Short mmCIF file of C-alpha atoms in Angstrom, two decimals:
data_model
loop_
_atom_site.label_atom_id
_atom_site.label_comp_id
_atom_site.label_asym_id
_atom_site.label_seq_id
_atom_site.Cartn_x
_atom_site.Cartn_y
_atom_site.Cartn_z
CA MET L 1 86.32 135.79 -29.27
CA SER L 2 89.12 138.70 -30.24
CA VAL L 3 89.17 142.09 -28.94
CA ASP L 4 88.27 144.08 -31.47
CA GLU L 5 85.11 142.97 -32.98
CA PRO L 6 82.73 142.88 -29.54
CA ALA L 7 80.01 140.97 -29.54
CA ASP L 8 75.89 141.46 -29.21
CA PRO L 9 75.12 141.32 -26.29
CA ARG L 10 71.94 139.71 -27.11
CA ALA L 11 73.45 137.36 -28.90
CA THR L 12 74.74 135.95 -25.97
CA GLN L 13 71.13 136.07 -23.79
CA PRO L 14 68.54 133.14 -24.40
CA PRO L 15 65.32 135.20 -25.21
CA ILE L 16 63.78 133.99 -21.86
CA ALA L 17 66.42 136.16 -19.91
CA ARG L 18 64.36 139.19 -21.33
CA SER L 19 61.68 138.76 -19.81
CA GLY L 20 60.60 138.67 -16.32
CA GLU L 21 59.44 134.41 -17.09
CA PHE L 22 63.20 134.19 -16.49
CA LEU L 23 62.81 134.63 -12.86
CA GLU L 24 59.43 132.62 -12.86
CA ALA L 25 61.51 129.66 -13.91
CA ILE L 26 63.53 130.13 -11.83
CA LEU L 27 61.28 129.32 -9.45
CA ASP L 28 59.75 127.24 -10.37
CA ASN L 29 62.16 124.75 -11.52
CA LEU L 30 63.72 125.40 -7.90
CA PRO L 31 63.96 121.66 -6.15
CA LEU L 32 64.09 124.27 -2.84
CA MET L 33 60.80 125.16 -1.24
CA VAL L 34 60.72 128.54 -1.42
CA PHE L 35 58.52 131.14 -0.24
CA VAL L 36 58.61 135.19 0.47
CA LYS L 37 56.05 137.27 3.39
CA GLU L 38 55.48 141.01 3.16
CA ALA L 39 57.12 142.46 6.31
CA GLU L 40 54.38 144.08 7.69
CA GLU L 41 52.13 140.95 8.72
CA LEU L 42 54.01 138.31 7.85
CA ARG L 43 51.42 137.26 4.94
CA TYR L 44 53.07 135.70 2.49
CA VAL L 45 52.75 136.30 -1.14
CA ARG L 46 54.21 133.48 -2.63
CA LEU L 47 55.35 129.53 -2.56
CA ASN L 48 56.57 128.18 -5.53
CA PRO L 49 55.55 124.71 -6.71
CA ALA L 50 58.92 122.66 -4.43
CA GLY L 51 57.01 124.46 -1.81
CA GLN L 52 53.92 123.05 -2.65
CA ARG L 53 54.85 119.48 -3.10
CA LEU L 54 56.10 118.89 -0.12
CA THR L 55 54.28 121.20 3.00
CA GLY L 56 50.82 119.92 0.62
CA LEU L 57 49.94 123.38 0.30
CA ASP L 58 48.06 125.18 -2.51
CA ARG L 59 49.84 128.61 -2.96
CA ARG L 60 45.65 129.93 -3.59
CA GLU L 61 44.18 128.65 -0.25
CA ILE L 62 48.18 130.20 1.43
CA VAL L 63 48.58 134.20 -0.95
CA GLY L 64 47.58 136.46 1.64
CA LYS L 65 47.43 133.62 5.19
CA THR L 66 49.87 134.10 8.20
CA ASP L 67 51.48 130.44 8.99
CA PHE L 68 49.23 131.37 12.38
CA ASP L 69 46.28 130.33 10.29
CA ILE L 70 47.98 127.55 8.76
CA PHE L 71 50.22 125.87 11.25
CA PRO L 72 49.25 124.29 14.46
CA PRO L 73 50.57 127.15 16.98
CA ASP L 74 54.12 125.65 18.01
CA ILE L 75 55.06 125.26 14.55
CA ALA L 76 53.34 128.94 14.15
CA ALA L 77 55.58 130.27 16.70
CA PHE L 78 58.39 129.42 15.36
CA PHE L 79 58.83 130.59 11.91
CA ARG L 80 56.75 133.97 13.18
CA GLU L 81 60.44 134.13 15.57
CA LYS L 82 62.53 133.92 13.39
CA ASP L 83 60.71 136.04 10.56
CA ARG L 84 61.21 138.69 13.85
CA ARG L 85 64.80 138.22 14.33
CA THR L 86 65.71 138.56 10.41
CA LEU L 87 63.71 141.96 9.39
CA GLU L 88 65.26 143.33 13.29
CA GLU L 89 68.62 142.19 12.29
CA GLY L 90 68.17 142.19 8.75
CA THR L 91 70.84 139.56 7.59
CA VAL L 92 70.06 136.37 6.51
CA VAL L 93 69.46 133.30 9.17
CA ASP L 94 70.22 130.20 9.00
CA ILE L 95 68.02 127.73 10.61
CA PRO L 96 69.61 124.55 10.45
CA GLU L 97 67.16 122.25 11.85
CA GLU L 98 63.31 123.00 11.95
CA GLN L 99 60.07 121.39 11.82
CA VAL L 100 57.07 122.14 9.60
CA GLN L 101 53.84 120.72 9.02
CA THR L 102 53.47 119.13 5.68
CA HIS L 103 49.93 116.54 4.46
CA ASP L 104 52.25 113.18 5.51
CA GLY L 105 53.24 114.58 8.44
CA ARG L 106 55.61 116.32 10.03
CA ARG L 107 59.01 116.98 7.88
CA TRP L 108 62.28 118.25 9.02
CA LEU L 109 63.96 121.93 6.94
CA HIS L 110 67.15 123.70 7.10
CA THR L 111 65.88 127.21 6.63
CA LEU L 112 67.24 130.46 5.52
CA LYS L 113 65.78 133.62 6.25
CA VAL L 114 66.87 136.75 3.97
CA PRO L 115 65.48 140.20 4.73
CA ILE L 116 64.88 142.01 0.88
CA PRO L 117 65.02 145.41 1.68
CA GLY L 118 61.75 148.06 -0.06
CA PRO L 119 63.16 151.60 -1.75
CA ASP L 120 64.24 152.77 1.90
CA GLY L 121 66.34 150.20 2.66
CA ARG L 122 64.22 148.51 5.18
CA PRO L 123 63.27 145.56 4.83
CA SER L 124 60.46 145.51 2.95
CA TYR L 125 59.67 141.29 2.05
CA LEU L 126 61.20 138.77 3.34
CA LEU L 127 62.48 135.29 1.62
CA GLY L 128 62.96 131.81 2.78
CA ILE L 129 64.62 128.56 1.13
CA SER L 130 63.93 125.85 2.88
CA LEU L 131 65.39 121.86 1.60
CA ASP L 132 64.90 118.98 3.21
CA ILE L 133 66.55 117.41 5.91
CA THR L 134 64.20 114.77 7.36
CA GLU L 135 65.17 111.22 5.80
CA THR L 136 68.69 112.39 6.49
CA ARG L 137 68.48 113.27 10.37
CA ASN L 138 66.10 110.43 10.00
CA ALA L 139 69.04 108.49 9.55
CA GLN L 140 71.55 110.28 12.15
CA THR L 141 69.64 109.44 14.56
CA GLU L 142 69.32 106.15 13.38
CA THR L 143 72.70 105.52 13.59
CA ARG L 144 73.43 107.00 16.56
CA ARG L 145 70.33 105.34 18.37
CA ALA L 146 71.92 101.92 17.35
CA LYS L 147 75.26 103.16 18.94
CA GLU L 148 74.34 104.17 21.77
CA ALA L 149 72.24 100.47 22.38
CA ALA L 150 75.74 99.41 21.51
CA GLU L 151 77.86 101.09 23.88
CA GLY L 152 74.78 100.03 25.88
CA SER L 153 75.03 96.40 25.26
CA ASN L 154 78.28 96.20 25.36
CA ARG L 155 78.76 98.07 28.88
CA GLU L 156 75.71 96.17 30.29
CA LEU L 157 78.13 92.85 28.93
CA GLU L 158 80.86 94.15 30.63
CA ALA L 159 79.38 94.12 33.68
CA PHE L 160 78.24 90.89 33.58
CA ALA L 161 81.61 89.50 32.98
CA TYR L 162 83.09 91.46 35.78
CA SER L 163 79.97 90.39 38.01
CA VAL L 164 80.43 86.49 36.74
CA SER L 165 83.92 86.40 37.50
CA HIS L 166 83.09 87.98 41.17
CA ASP L 167 80.76 84.44 41.86
CA LEU L 168 83.47 82.79 40.08
CA ARG L 169 85.70 83.30 42.56
CA ALA L 170 83.78 81.73 45.99
CA PRO L 171 83.18 78.50 44.92
CA LEU L 172 86.23 77.78 43.53
CA ARG L 173 87.88 78.34 46.50
CA SER L 174 85.99 76.19 48.43
CA ILE L 175 87.25 72.94 46.05
CA ALA L 176 91.26 75.04 46.25
CA GLY L 177 91.25 75.37 49.55
CA PHE L 178 88.90 71.81 50.29
CA SER L 179 90.54 70.01 48.09
CA GLN L 180 94.32 71.46 49.83
CA ALA L 181 92.43 70.11 53.67
CA LEU L 182 92.11 67.31 52.30
CA LEU L 183 95.60 66.28 51.65
CA GLU L 184 96.57 68.20 54.12
CA ASP L 185 94.27 66.15 56.66
CA GLU L 186 93.75 62.37 55.55
CA ASP L 187 97.34 62.00 53.63
CA ASP L 188 97.35 58.87 55.91
CA ARG L 189 94.57 57.66 54.58
CA LEU L 190 94.98 58.73 50.26
CA SER L 191 96.06 55.81 48.09
CA ASP L 192 98.23 57.22 45.92
CA ARG L 193 95.68 57.48 42.36
CA GLY L 194 93.98 59.65 45.63
CA LYS L 195 96.35 61.79 45.77
CA ASP L 196 96.48 62.02 42.90
CA TYR L 197 93.25 63.35 41.55
CA LEU L 198 93.10 65.19 44.13
CA ALA L 199 96.68 67.10 42.79
CA ARG L 200 94.31 67.49 38.96
CA VAL L 201 91.66 69.41 41.54
CA ARG L 202 93.61 72.03 42.41
CA ALA L 203 95.72 72.38 39.37
CA ALA L 204 91.98 72.84 37.30
CA ALA L 205 90.85 75.46 40.72
CA GLN L 206 94.24 77.60 39.84
CA ARG L 207 93.79 77.80 36.37
CA MET L 208 90.01 78.68 36.29
CA THR L 209 91.90 81.51 38.81
CA GLY L 210 93.82 81.98 36.19
CA LEU L 211 91.36 82.49 33.37
CA ILE L 212 88.48 84.74 36.05
CA ASP L 213 91.90 87.42 37.13
CA ASP L 214 92.33 87.84 33.15
CA LEU L 215 88.57 88.07 32.23
CA LEU L 216 88.45 90.36 35.05
CA GLU L 217 91.66 92.23 33.69
CA LEU L 218 90.51 92.22 29.87
CA SER L 219 86.83 93.68 31.57
CA ARG L 220 88.26 96.15 33.89
CA VAL L 221 90.71 97.20 30.44
CA GLY L 222 87.63 98.32 28.71
CA ARG L 223 86.28 100.06 30.88
CA ALA L 224 88.43 101.34 33.42
CA GLU L 225 88.23 105.34 32.79
CA LEU L 226 91.71 106.59 30.65
CA ARG L 227 93.90 108.03 33.08
CA HIS L 228 96.77 110.92 30.82
CA ALA L 229 100.70 110.42 32.32
CA HIS L 230 103.58 111.03 29.92
CA VAL L 231 105.27 107.00 30.18
CA ASP L 232 107.84 105.63 29.22
CA LEU L 233 106.99 101.89 28.08
CA GLY L 234 111.41 101.06 28.07
CA ALA L 235 111.55 102.01 32.00
CA ILE L 236 107.96 99.47 32.35
CA ALA L 237 109.15 97.10 30.57
CA ARG L 238 112.86 96.51 32.43
CA GLU L 239 110.87 96.88 35.11
CA ILE L 240 108.60 93.89 34.40
CA ILE L 241 111.34 92.32 32.67
CA ASP L 242 113.22 92.17 36.08
CA GLU L 243 109.95 90.23 37.61
CA LEU L 244 110.48 87.82 34.73
CA ARG L 245 113.58 86.39 35.95
CA ALA L 246 113.39 86.86 39.63
CA ALA L 247 110.40 83.88 39.47
CA ASP L 248 112.09 82.24 36.63
CA PRO L 249 116.31 82.41 37.67
CA SER L 250 117.29 79.39 36.26
CA ARG L 251 116.33 80.77 32.53
CA ASP L 252 118.85 81.84 30.07
CA VAL L 253 117.51 85.10 27.99
CA VAL L 254 118.88 88.10 26.44
CA THR L 255 117.33 91.17 26.48
CA VAL L 256 117.80 94.26 25.14
CA VAL L 257 115.26 96.89 25.83
CA GLU L 258 116.29 100.85 23.48
CA GLY L 259 114.94 103.74 21.72
CA ASP L 260 112.48 106.00 21.58
CA LEU L 261 109.09 104.84 24.14
CA LEU L 262 107.74 107.61 25.53
CA VAL L 263 104.06 107.69 24.34
CA HIS L 264 101.18 110.01 26.45
CA GLY L 265 98.69 107.76 28.17
CA ASP L 266 97.38 105.52 30.64
CA PRO L 267 100.72 103.86 32.62
CA THR L 268 98.51 101.12 33.99
CA LEU L 269 97.08 100.26 31.00
CA PHE L 270 100.89 100.04 28.93
CA THR L 271 101.82 98.18 32.43
CA VAL L 272 98.98 96.21 31.45
CA MET L 273 99.55 95.65 27.77
CA LEU L 274 103.35 95.86 28.35
CA ARG L 275 102.74 92.45 31.09
CA ASN L 276 101.18 90.56 28.73
CA LEU L 277 103.36 90.90 26.19
CA LEU L 278 106.26 89.48 27.75
CA ASP L 279 105.21 87.26 29.60
CA ASN L 280 104.10 85.81 25.88
CA ALA L 281 107.79 87.08 24.81
CA TRP L 282 109.07 85.03 27.70
CA LYS L 283 106.76 81.79 27.58
CA TYR L 284 107.13 80.98 24.30
CA SER L 285 110.85 81.04 23.97
CA SER L 286 111.12 78.53 26.92
CA LYS L 287 112.63 75.97 25.03
CA ARG L 288 115.99 78.13 23.81
CA SER L 289 118.00 77.10 26.03
CA ARG L 290 119.58 80.29 25.18
CA ALA L 291 116.16 82.80 24.25
CA HIS L 292 116.60 86.43 23.35
CA ILE L 293 114.11 89.24 23.52
CA GLU L 294 114.27 92.27 22.05
CA VAL L 295 111.90 95.49 23.23
CA ARG L 296 112.23 98.75 20.59
CA GLY L 297 110.94 101.82 20.03
CA THR L 298 111.18 104.61 17.34
CA ARG L 299 109.08 107.66 16.62
CA VAL L 300 107.66 107.33 13.00
CA ALA L 301 106.27 110.30 11.64
CA ASP L 302 103.32 111.69 15.16
CA GLN L 303 103.34 107.82 16.32
CA LEU L 304 105.61 105.42 18.27
CA VAL L 305 106.33 102.30 17.26
CA LEU L 306 106.88 99.75 19.71
CA THR L 307 108.14 96.65 18.99
CA VAL L 308 108.58 92.94 20.73
CA HIS L 309 110.40 90.13 19.89
CA ASP L 310 111.57 87.01 21.18
CA ASP L 311 112.72 84.39 18.78
CA GLY L 312 110.31 81.07 20.46
CA ALA L 313 108.21 78.89 19.10
CA GLY L 314 106.35 81.08 16.82
CA PHE L 315 103.99 80.72 14.70
CA ASP L 316 102.11 81.09 11.11
CA THR L 317 101.54 85.04 10.70
CA ALA L 318 98.76 83.66 8.12
CA LEU L 319 96.64 82.73 11.94
CA ALA L 320 97.68 86.52 13.15
CA GLY L 321 94.30 88.01 12.60
CA ARG L 322 92.39 85.42 15.58
CA LEU L 323 95.35 85.97 18.32
CA PHE L 324 93.97 89.28 19.77
CA SER L 325 90.37 87.27 19.83
CA PRO L 326 89.98 86.06 23.03
CA PHE L 327 90.23 82.09 23.82
CA HIS L 328 92.44 81.63 20.50
CA ARG L 329 95.03 80.34 21.00
CA LEU L 330 97.90 78.62 18.89
CA HIS L 331 99.53 75.94 20.55
CA SER L 332 97.90 73.65 22.99
CA ALA L 333 98.09 74.30 26.30
CA THR L 334 100.49 71.49 27.65
CA GLU L 335 102.75 72.53 25.46
CA PHE L 336 102.21 76.03 26.84
CA PRO L 337 99.81 77.07 29.17
CA GLY L 338 98.04 79.49 28.75
CA ASP L 339 94.04 80.77 28.28
CA GLY L 340 94.26 83.84 25.44
CA ILE L 341 93.01 86.54 27.09
CA GLY L 342 96.60 88.26 26.43
CA LEU L 343 96.50 88.85 22.91
CA ALA L 344 92.96 90.31 23.98
CA THR L 345 93.93 92.76 26.51
CA VAL L 346 96.52 94.33 24.34
CA ARG L 347 94.89 94.77 22.07
CA ARG L 348 92.03 96.47 24.28
CA VAL L 349 94.40 98.56 25.44
CA VAL L 350 96.25 99.78 22.14
CA HIS L 351 92.49 100.68 20.67
CA ARG L 352 91.80 102.65 23.83
CA HIS L 353 94.48 104.51 22.88
CA GLY L 354 93.71 104.96 19.28
CA GLY L 355 96.02 102.52 17.87
CA ARG L 356 96.96 99.33 16.59
CA VAL L 357 99.04 95.84 16.94
CA SER L 358 99.87 93.17 14.76
CA ALA L 359 101.53 90.11 15.03
CA GLU L 360 103.91 88.57 12.68
CA GLY L 361 106.13 85.19 13.32
CA SER L 362 106.85 81.82 12.14
CA PRO L 363 106.27 78.04 13.14
CA ASP L 364 109.99 77.56 15.10
CA GLY L 365 111.23 81.33 14.26
CA GLY L 366 109.61 83.33 17.06
CA ALA L 367 107.81 86.26 16.69
CA THR L 368 107.22 89.68 16.79
CA PHE L 369 104.27 92.51 18.19
CA THR L 370 104.02 95.39 16.18
CA VAL L 371 102.20 98.06 18.08
CA HIS L 372 102.12 101.74 16.55
CA LEU L 373 100.89 104.26 19.52
CA PRO L 374 100.07 107.90 18.44
CA ILE L 375 101.86 109.67 20.84
CA ALA L 376 99.83 112.50 21.69
CA GLY L 377 97.97 110.43 23.46
CA SER L 378 94.29 109.53 21.61
CA SER L 379 90.70 109.06 24.45
CA SER L 380 88.29 106.61 23.80
CA MET N 1 83.74 89.83 76.06
CA ASN N 2 87.62 89.61 75.68
CA PRO N 3 88.89 92.10 74.54
CA ASN N 4 90.93 89.96 71.25
CA THR N 5 87.77 89.06 69.77
CA ILE N 6 88.28 88.60 66.19
CA LEU N 7 84.30 89.00 64.63
CA LEU N 8 83.88 87.49 61.70
CA VAL N 9 81.30 88.18 59.99
CA GLU N 10 80.83 86.19 56.79
CA ASP N 11 77.41 84.39 55.41
CA ASN N 12 79.55 81.63 53.27
CA PRO N 13 79.81 78.73 55.69
CA ASP N 14 82.12 77.11 52.75
CA ASP N 15 84.58 80.50 53.42
CA GLU N 16 84.20 80.92 57.29
CA LEU N 17 85.70 77.16 57.00
CA LEU N 18 88.08 78.30 55.79
CA THR N 19 88.79 81.02 57.51
CA LEU N 20 88.50 79.48 60.52
CA ARG N 21 91.37 77.07 59.36
CA ALA N 22 93.51 79.60 57.12
CA PHE N 23 93.61 81.44 61.16
CA GLU N 24 94.54 78.38 63.17
CA ARG N 25 97.09 77.61 59.98
CA GLY N 26 98.76 81.92 60.57
CA GLY N 27 99.21 81.02 63.86
CA ILE N 28 96.91 83.47 65.84
CA ALA N 29 94.44 82.03 68.68
CA ASN N 30 92.02 85.57 69.31
CA PRO N 31 89.26 84.03 70.19
CA ILE N 32 86.60 84.52 66.79
CA VAL N 33 82.90 84.74 66.78
CA VAL N 34 81.11 84.82 63.82
CA VAL N 35 78.24 86.41 63.13
CA ARG N 36 75.95 85.16 59.40
CA ASP N 37 74.66 88.94 58.26
CA GLY N 38 74.93 92.39 58.43
CA ILE N 39 72.12 93.12 61.10
CA GLU N 40 73.64 90.29 62.56
CA ALA N 41 76.41 92.05 63.23
CA LEU N 42 75.01 95.29 63.88
CA ASP N 43 73.19 93.91 66.66
CA TYR N 44 76.38 92.03 68.33
CA LEU N 45 78.26 95.40 68.27
CA PHE N 46 75.66 97.51 69.94
CA ALA N 47 74.56 94.28 71.97
CA ARG N 48 71.44 94.03 70.86
CA GLY N 49 69.00 91.83 70.41
CA ALA N 50 70.26 88.01 69.78
CA PHE N 51 73.12 89.72 71.71
CA ALA N 52 71.40 91.75 74.06
CA GLY N 53 72.63 89.79 77.87
CA ARG N 54 76.66 89.43 75.99
CA THR N 55 79.25 90.78 78.59
CA ALA N 56 80.51 94.46 77.01
CA GLY N 57 83.14 95.64 75.68
CA ALA N 58 83.86 96.14 70.91
CA PRO N 59 86.25 93.35 69.85
CA LEU N 60 88.97 94.31 68.87
CA LEU N 61 89.25 93.51 64.79
CA VAL N 62 86.12 93.40 63.09
CA LEU N 63 86.69 91.28 58.80
CA LEU N 64 83.41 92.12 57.15
CA ASP N 65 82.64 90.35 54.25
CA LEU N 66 80.81 92.91 51.41
CA LYS N 67 77.84 91.35 49.87
CA LEU N 68 75.83 90.12 53.23
CA PRO N 69 72.27 89.03 52.82
CA ARG N 70 70.01 91.20 54.79
CA LEU N 71 72.44 94.59 55.10
CA GLY N 72 75.33 94.88 52.61
CA GLY N 73 78.63 95.34 54.59
CA LEU N 74 78.91 98.52 53.19
CA GLU N 75 76.03 99.70 54.96
CA VAL N 76 77.29 98.34 58.47
CA LEU N 77 79.77 100.52 57.75
CA ARG N 78 78.52 103.19 58.24
CA ALA N 79 76.14 102.45 60.13
CA VAL N 80 78.89 101.76 62.21
CA ARG N 81 81.31 105.03 61.94
CA ALA N 82 78.12 106.91 62.83
CA ASP N 83 78.41 104.61 66.17
CA PRO N 84 78.95 107.06 69.18
CA VAL N 85 80.41 103.79 71.23
CA CYS N 86 81.50 101.72 69.21
CA GLY N 87 82.22 104.49 65.83
CA THR N 88 86.50 103.95 66.26
CA VAL N 89 86.40 99.78 65.92
CA LEU N 90 88.83 98.34 63.62
CA VAL N 91 86.77 97.19 60.55
CA LEU N 92 88.90 95.44 57.95
CA VAL N 93 86.78 94.45 54.86
CA LEU N 94 88.16 91.46 53.79
CA THR N 95 86.38 90.34 50.32
CA SER N 96 86.26 88.91 46.47
CA SER N 97 85.07 92.35 45.26
CA ARG N 98 88.49 93.81 44.13
CA ASP N 99 85.85 96.08 42.65
CA ASP N 100 87.20 99.83 42.60
CA SER N 101 83.86 101.36 43.60
CA ASP N 102 83.96 99.34 46.11
CA ILE N 103 87.13 99.89 47.24
CA ALA N 104 87.04 103.62 47.13
CA ARG N 105 83.07 103.34 48.67
CA ALA N 106 85.57 101.05 51.71
CA TYR N 107 88.01 103.29 52.73
CA GLU N 108 85.41 107.52 52.34
CA LEU N 109 83.01 105.62 54.74
CA GLY N 110 85.89 105.17 57.47
CA ALA N 111 87.20 101.00 56.92
CA ASN N 112 91.18 101.16 57.99
CA GLY N 113 92.10 99.07 55.66
CA TYR N 114 91.05 96.52 52.75
CA VAL N 115 92.11 92.69 51.72
CA GLN N 116 90.95 90.27 48.90
CA LYS N 117 89.83 86.74 49.89
CA PRO N 118 92.89 84.91 47.88
CA VAL N 119 90.77 81.09 45.53
CA GLU N 120 94.24 79.96 46.82
CA PHE N 121 94.67 78.00 50.18
CA ASP N 122 98.00 79.10 50.58
CA ASP N 123 98.12 82.58 49.36
CA PHE N 124 95.13 82.94 52.96
CA VAL N 125 97.20 81.40 55.56
CA ARG N 126 99.61 84.07 54.03
CA VAL N 127 96.94 87.12 54.46
CA THR N 128 95.71 85.92 58.10
CA ARG N 129 99.83 86.09 58.82
CA ALA N 130 100.22 89.08 57.43
CA ILE N 131 97.07 90.16 59.10
CA GLY N 132 97.70 89.07 62.82
CA THR N 133 100.88 90.62 61.98
CA TYR N 134 100.36 93.84 61.92
CA TRP N 135 97.16 94.11 63.15
CA LEU N 136 96.76 91.59 66.29
CA MET N 137 100.64 92.33 67.40
CA THR N 138 102.08 95.78 65.58
CA ASN N 139 98.47 98.40 65.44
CA VAL N 140 97.53 100.10 69.00
CA PRO N 141 93.87 99.74 68.67
CA PRO N 142 91.55 102.59 69.95
CA GLN N 143 90.33 102.80 72.85
CA VAL N 144 86.65 101.92 72.10
CA GLY N 145 83.25 101.77 74.00
CA PRO N 146 82.84 104.59 76.88
#
């Protein structure tokens, strides 16, 4: 449009806009319930077609009536209270959730109530606009219920695992204790074969003790309330490595702990995590005449990236995903002893801190575990 | 009664036998009285019921399991600590559980110590030896009774 040729305003307006029909058409086709009450006695003066469809009320039934003539008392009282507030405050009132009685049972609405001022400036009408949110709300409730049910059964399962693990200890103590008593007391009457059988019974009891301890730890890591502290993962790693060396002094292992290893989180759970990772590194590198274990930390944006690397037996990276599921192992127990719970525990610690863990390796080419942790910490 | 008596509260006969064996291996020669549930434990300590006629005096040490029939270990502990006569008797909880809430409750109710029963017998012997060295030989016990 050029500046020196002003347009005829009527040419840009469709004919309908020149009459009250324009507003009528908007109200009739608006897919939201619109109603108007007069401000004195709060009697309905208007309900648009979307409102009639939603409530199942005819506009002729409703005009001139109050909410108390139409709705059950609890609903009418709720509407009345919001109406009064809107008119008294003279501003828009937002009601995120309210119930209305319809021909199809009660439904949920998100409603805005607006005072419409008269000639004297005081509100003479009350305008209401409502969106039916029943479906969204039901879906949300359903999701919340499903989530609560899942959390509840998880907690039950944890408690069950915990109690079972404890109850399994008592018979184990009998098996371990009395087989040892037999070896001690009846040594001269047992054949070599008999002694070998008993040694196997004791070894099995020991493995089961380890399994139960690991299950208890896995359960505890999931249930424990998170503490929050500044944690130096490097100091913890050095302590664990010292313990591993002390328990196995014949090994030749070159260790490196370096980089930025400060993070925020639960010191006990981080100790559990590092102990499991370093136990693994120590164990799977046991067939190297001289093994290397490296713990490194780097800061990437707001995350600490921790890697624990060993040059031991390794594994095929394609199978790495399974490593973090309980009881999944990539090596036989005769090759490397273990129960397959340690890395599940590691993953649980990392997840509880809002981080993630992954593994890389190659058969006979060592393994690297990478943990991403939010430095500021995160609770779950 | 012998003032060096140890009261063992234990319902599992296997654990009773293993505990006695561990004490023997651990070189602890104190007389040991065994009761098998919480009510019996209180009857013994308060010299009532089946123990109404026993000679007066409190044991030097009570080894208390938590999972017990009739009356649980924590309830026994609460009743003992509330008693004006033997309220200060030394009580060590000796149990399979390492549940954080069990440990917290035991100390809240006034346990003198908390020891987890090891599964391995050699560990059990080490634990009893440690109990003997500290609680029976090093620690000066309270005067219990009127």
